[in-house]
C-alpha positions in Angstrom: 34.5 -48.0 -17.8 34.7 -49.8 -21.2 33.8 -48.0 -24.4 30.6 -50.1 -24.8 29.5 -49.1 -21.2 30.1 -45.4 -22.0 28.2 -45.7 -25.2 25.2 -47.4 -23.3 25.2 -44.6 -20.7 25.3 -41.9 -23.4 22.4 -43.6 -25.2 20.4 -43.7 -22.0 21.1 -40.0 -21.4 20.2 -39.1 -25.0 17.0 -41.1 -24.7 16.0 -39.3 -21.5 16.6 -35.9 -23.1 14.6 -36.9 -26.2 11.6 -38.0 -24.0 11.8 -34.8 -22.0 11.7 -32.7 -25.2 8.9 -34.8 -26.7 6.8 -34.6 -23.6 7.2 -30.8 -23.5 5.8 -30.4 -27.0 2.2 -30.0 -25.9 -0.7 -27.7 -26.7 -3.4 -26.7 -24.2 -6.9 -25.6 -25.5 -10.6 -25.6 -24.5 -9.7 -24.4 -21.0 -12.8 -23.6 -18.9 -13.6 -23.1 -15.3 -17.1 -24.4 -14.4 -18.4 -25.2 -10.9 -15.0 -25.2 -9.3 -13.5 -27.6 -11.9 -10.9 -26.7 -14.5 -11.4 -28.6 -17.7 -8.6 -28.5 -20.3 -7.7 -30.4 -23.5 -4.0 -31.3 -23.7 -2.6 -32.2 -27.1 0.5 -34.4 -27.2 2.6 -35.2 -30.2 2.9 -39.0 -30.9 6.4 -39.1 -32.5 6.1 -42.8 -33.4 2.9 -42.4 -35.5 3.5 -38.8 -36.5 0.2 -37.7 -35.1 -1.3 -36.0 -32.1 -3.3 -37.5 -29.2 -5.7 -35.4 -27.1 -6.4 -35.9 -23.4 -9.2 -34.3 -21.3 -8.3 -33.1 -17.8 -10.8 -32.3 -15.1 -9.1 -30.7 -12.1 -11.0 -29.5 -9.0 -9.7 -26.2 -7.8 -11.8 -25.6 -4.7 -12.4 -27.3 -1.4 -14.5 -26.4 1.7 -13.0 -25.8 5.1 -11.2 -28.8 6.5 -12.4 -31.1 3.7 -9.7 -33.3 2.3 -8.4 -32.3 -1.2 -10.7 -33.3 -3.9 -10.0 -36.4 -5.9 -8.3 -35.7 -9.3 -9.4 -38.2 -11.9 -6.8 -39.4 -14.5 -7.0 -37.8 -17.9 -9.3 -39.3 -20.5 -8.1 -39.7 -24.1 -10.4 -38.1 -26.6 -11.2 -39.7 -30.0 -9.7 -38.1 -33.0 -13.1 -37.3 -34.4 -13.7 -34.8 -31.6 -12.6 -31.4 -32.8 -13.8 -29.1 -30.0 -15.6 -29.4 -26.6 -17.2 -26.3 -25.2 -19.0 -26.3 -21.9 -21.9 -23.8 -21.4 -21.5 -20.9 -18.9 -23.4 -22.8 -16.2 -21.6 -26.1 -17.0 -24.9 -27.9 -17.4 -24.5 -28.2 -21.2 -21.6 -29.2 -23.4 -21.3 -28.6 -27.2 -19.1 -31.2 -28.9 -18.0 -30.7 -32.5 -17.5 -34.1 -34.2 -16.1 -34.9 -37.6 -17.7 -38.2 -38.9 -17.8 -40.1 -42.1 -21.0 -40.0 -44.1 -22.6 -43.4 -44.4 -22.2 -44.9 -47.9 -19.8 -42.1 -48.8 -16.0 -41.4 -48.6 -16.6 -37.8 -47.6 -17.0 -36.4 -44.1 -19.3 -34.0 -42.3 -19.3 -31.9 -39.1 -21.9 -32.4 -36.4 -22.6 -30.5 -33.2 -23.6 -32.7 -30.4 -25.5 -31.0 -27.6 -25.2 -32.8 -24.2 -27.4 -31.7 -21.3 -27.7 -32.8 -17.6 -24.1 -31.9 -16.8 -23.0 -33.6 -20.0 -24.7 -37.0 -19.3 -27.5 -36.8 -21.8 -27.3 -36.4 -25.6 -30.1 -33.9 -26.3 -29.5 -33.0 -30.0 -27.3 -33.8 -33.0 -27.1 -31.0 -35.5 -25.5 -31.8 -38.9 -23.8 -28.6 -40.3 -24.9 -28.4 -43.9 -22.2 -27.9 -46.5 -24.4 -25.5 -48.4 -24.2 -23.0 -45.5 -20.4 -22.9 -45.0 -17.2 -24.9 -45.2 -15.2 -26.4 -42.3 -15.5 -24.9 -38.9 -12.3 -23.2 -37.7 -11.2 -24.9 -34.4 -7.8 -23.2 -34.2 -8.7 -21.3 -31.0 -5.1 -19.9 -30.7 -5.8 -17.5 -33.6 -8.8 -17.4 -36.0 -11.1 -19.9 -34.4 -13.7 -19.6 -31.7 -16.9 -21.2 -30.4 -19.0 -19.4 -27.8 -22.3 -20.0 -25.9 -24.9 -17.3 -25.5 -25.6 -16.3 -21.9 -29.0 -18.1 -21.9 -27.3 -21.2 -23.4 -29.7 -21.4 -26.4 -27.2 -20.4 -29.1 -23.7 -21.0 -30.3 -21.6 -18.6 -32.3 -18.7 -20.0 -34.3 -16.4 -19.2 -37.2 -16.4 -21.2 -40.4 -15.0 -21.0 -43.9 -17.0 -19.2 -46.6 -17.8 -21.6 -49.4 -15.8 -21.2 -52.6 -17.6 -20.4 -55.8 -18.9 -23.3 -57.7 -16.8 -24.0 -60.8 -16.9 -26.3 -63.8 -14.7 -27.0 -66.8 -15.2 -25.4 -70.2 -15.4 -29.0 -71.5 -18.2 -30.1 -69.1 -21.0 -31.8 -71.1 -23.6 -30.7 -71.3 -22.8 -27.1 -70.0 -26.5 -26.1 -69.9 -27.1 -28.2 -66.7 -24.9 -25.9 -64.5 -26.8 -23.4 -62.3 -26.4 -19.7 -62.7 -23.9 -19.3 -59.8 -21.4 -21.8 -61.4 -18.3 -20.1 -62.9 -17.5 -22.0 -66.1 -13.7 -22.4 -66.6 -12.9 -20.9 -63.2 -11.6 -24.0 -61.4 -7.9 -22.8 -61.7 -8.5 -19.1 -61.3 -7.2 -17.3 -58.2 -10.2 -16.1 -56.2 -12.6 -18.5 -57.8 -11.5 -22.1 -57.9 -8.3 -21.3 -56.1 -8.3 -19.2 -53.0 -5.5 -17.1 -51.6 -4.9 -18.6 -48.1 -3.0 -17.5 -45.0 -0.1 -19.8 -45.4 1.6 -22.6 -43.4 -1.0 -24.4 -41.2 -3.7 -22.1 -42.5 -3.3 -23.5 -46.1 -7.0 -24.2 -46.3 -8.1 -20.9 -44.7 -9.1 -18.1 -47.0 -12.2 -16.3 -45.8 -14.0 -16.9 -42.5 -17.5 -15.7 -41.5 -19.5 -15.9 -38.3 -22.5 -18.2 -37.8 -25.1 -18.6 -35.1 -26.7 -22.0 -34.3 -29.8 -22.5 -32.1 -29.1 -25.7 -30.2 -32.8 -26.5 -29.8 -34.2 -25.8 -33.3 -31.0 -26.6 -35.2 -31.4 -23.4 -37.3 -28.3 -21.7 -38.6 -27.9 -18.1 -39.6 -24.9 -16.1 -40.8 -24.1 -12.8 -39.1 -24.4 -10.4 -42.1 -24.1 -7.1 -40.3 -20.4 -7.5 -40.1 -17.4 -6.2 -42.1 -17.0 -7.9 -45.5 -20.6 -9.3 -45.3 -21.0 -9.0 -49.0 -18.6 -11.9 -49.4 -21.2 -14.3 -47.9 -23.7 -13.2 -50.5 -21.6 -12.7 -53.6 -20.1 -16.2 -54.0 -18.4 -15.4 -57.3 -15.0 -14.7 -55.7 -13.0 -15.1 -52.4 -10.7 -12.2 -53.1 -10.5 -9.3 -50.6 -12.9 -9.0 -47.7 -12.3 -9.7 -44.0 -11.5 -12.8 -42.0 -13.7 -12.8 -38.9 -12.8 -14.9 -35.9 -12.5 -15.2 -32.1 -16.3 -14.5 -31.6 -17.9 -14.3 -28.1 -21.3 -13.3 -27.0 -21.7 -10.2 -24.9 -23.0 -10.8 -21.3 -26.3 -9.2 -22.2 -26.7 -11.6 -25.2 -27.6 -8.8 -27.5 -24.4 -8.7 -29.5 -21.4 -10.7 -30.7 -18.0 -9.3 -30.3 -15.2 -10.6 -32.5 -11.9 -9.8 -34.3 -11.7 -8.9 -37.9 -8.5 -9.3 -39.9 -8.0 -7.2 -43.1 -7.9 -9.6 -46.0 -7.9 -7.0 -48.7 -11.0 -4.9 -48.1 -9.5 -2.7 -45.4 -6.8 -1.1 -47.5 -3.9 -2.1 -45.2 -3.5 -5.7 -46.3 -3.8 -6.2 -50.1 -2.6 -9.8 -49.8 -2.8 -12.5 -47.2 0.8 -13.0 -46.4 0.7 -15.6 -43.7 -0.5 -15.5 -40.1 0.9 -18.4 -38.0 4.1 -16.5 -37.0 3.1 -13.0 -38.1 1.3 -11.2 -35.3 1.4 -7.8 -37.1 -1.4 -8.4 -39.5 -3.9 -5.5 -39.2 -6.9 -6.4 -37.1 -9.6 -4.7 -35.1 -12.4 -5.6 -32.7 -16.0 -5.3 -33.8 -19.5 -5.8 -32.3 -22.6 -6.9 -34.2 -26.1 -6.8 -32.7 -27.8 -10.1 -33.2 -31.2 -9.9 -31.4 -33.2 -10.1 -34.5 -31.2 -13.0 -35.9 -31.5 -15.0 -32.7 -35.3 -14.4 -32.7 -35.5 -15.9 -36.2 -33.4 -18.9 -35.2 -35.8 -19.7 -32.4 -38.6 -20.5 -34.9 -38.4 -24.2 -35.8 -40.5 -23.5 -38.9 -38.3 -20.6 -40.2 -37.2 -20.8 -43.8 -33.4 -21.4 -43.9 -33.0 -19.1 -46.9 -34.7 -16.2 -45.1 -32.7 -16.3 -41.8 -30.6 -13.2 -42.0 -29.2 -10.6 -39.6 -29.7 -7.7 -42.0 -32.6 -6.5 -39.9 -30.3 -5.9 -37.0 -28.5 -2.6 -36.7 -25.1 -2.2 -38.3 -21.9 -3.4 -36.7 -19.6 -1.1 -34.7 -15.8 -0.9 -34.7 -14.7 -0.8 -31.1 -11.0 -0.1 -31.8 -11.1 2.2 -34.9 -7.8 4.0 -34.0 -5.8 0.9 -33.2 -3.8 -1.0 -35.8 -3.8 -4.2 -33.9 -6.5 -5.4 -31.5 -7.6 -9.0 -30.8 -8.7 -11.6 -28.2 -11.8 -9.9 -26.7 -12.9 -11.2 -23.3 -15.8 -10.1 -21.0 -15.9 -9.9 -17.2 -18.9 -11.0 -15.2 -21.5 -8.2 -15.2 -22.1 -6.1 -12.1 -24.1 -2.9 -11.6 -25.6 -2.9 -15.1 -22.2 -3.0 -16.9 -19.4 -5.4 -17.7 -15.8 -4.9 -18.8 -14.5 -5.8 -22.2 -10.8 -6.6 -22.1 -8.6 -7.1 -25.1 -5.0 -7.0 -26.3 -4.0 -4.0 -28.3 -1.1 -2.2 -29.9 -2.2 1.2 -31.3 0.8 1.8 -33.5 1.5 -1.8 -34.4 4.9 -3.1 -35.1 7.0 -4.0 -38.2 8.5 -7.2 -37.0 6.7 -10.5 -37.1 6.0 -10.5 -33.3 5.7 -7.8 -30.7 4.1 -7.1 -27.3 0.6 -6.0 -26.8 -1.0 -3.7 -24.3 -4.0 -4.8 -22.1 -7.0 -2.4 -22.7 -10.4 -2.4 -21.0 -13.7 -0.7 -22.0 -17.0 -0.6 -20.2 -19.9 -2.5 -21.8 -23.5 -1.2 -21.4 -25.7 -4.2 -20.6 -29.0 -2.5 -21.5 -27.9 -1.1 -24.8 -25.5 -3.9 -25.8 -22.6 -1.8 -26.8 -19.4 -0.2 -25.6 -19.7 3.0 -23.5 -18.1 5.9 -25.4 -14.8 7.3 -24.0 -14.6 4.4 -21.4 -11.4 2.9 -22.8 -8.6 2.4 -20.2 -5.1 1.2 -20.6 -4.5 -1.3 -17.8 -1.0 -2.5 -18.9 0.9 -0.6 -21.5 3.1 -2.1 -24.2 6.5 -3.5 -22.9 9.0 -2.0 -25.3 12.2 -3.5 -23.9 12.9 -7.0 -22.6 14.5 -5.5 -19.4 11.1 -4.0 -18.4 9.7 -7.5 -17.7 10.9 -7.3 -14.2 8.4 -4.5 -13.5 5.4 -6.0 -11.7 3.1 -3.4 -13.3 3.8 -4.6 -16.9 3.4 -7.8 -18.9 4.6 -9.0 -22.3 1.3 -10.0 -23.7 0.9 -12.2 -26.7 -2.5 -13.8 -26.5 -5.2 -14.7 -24.1 -5.9 -18.4 -23.4 
């Protein structure tokens, strides 16, 4: 074989290896099972354009008796403006978060589109006001989360707390600024400049939880939560807690979520990065929201008066665990449900480590965890050699 032929064969081999590597660099998110169909969004890196393309897969997973296997439709490419797609528990509604350009403006806005009739009818478009909060966090692998209430009337989601308003000392005339504006603070840490969580979380400083009624379009912040003072005192973004991964309890009376110490908890004075650092102190909390949801149902409610402060205080479900995250509920049965979550009581000093699988009983009538019901289903795997044990898993995160 000539040298040119050898070179051609080698190039073809290298090309195949490159395509295999590129096709494996995918992310899966928005995975749901509704009515016997698994829907998932697959994100693929487009090397040529240095961007990502998203594809929606709908895969039937059930068939009846001797019926032939169900037809699997080809994937559908999603437009880049679609940031999240969340089916309701019954599958009859779909919430789609869209980023769109504002007409006659260079800025953009976020809109929740609510589709009914199994996703065939656009029932409502709700523009998320920038006065309420900043961008919605759609990184469901860590901080982000969007969840439907059991009755499919409300969404809970996590979004950035707005930075304080700032202006220069040399603004003319300074008398026109409102009382909340910090004069000269545009380059001050915690005011005009926020301490972020590093790497791909370069724009994430503080996250809070918000509830949206999909029928009235009313939005309210969950204030009975750790670090709630940060949503009212808009003079600084220092300290506080970052709240994420919210889900409604099966009874619909509470929201369960993860809270990361961002300075107020005493264990994390600085936000030192999160993308590859799974040892940041975090706990699981629950906040009753019955009163807040009742206010959101009123289409004539004053947006400035919609608060959850009339609900009872929040509860820390994992007070003695250094690391706890990724709460998930089982289907209710017999008046209770199971709350499963990943946990490492002692924590670990390295960037990554294994988590245990814990389960607690959830009281449906009271909307809270039953005391002393915590159970360790799968303990922490300390050594790699233990992975062969069928009773243990090396947990990192729930999908």
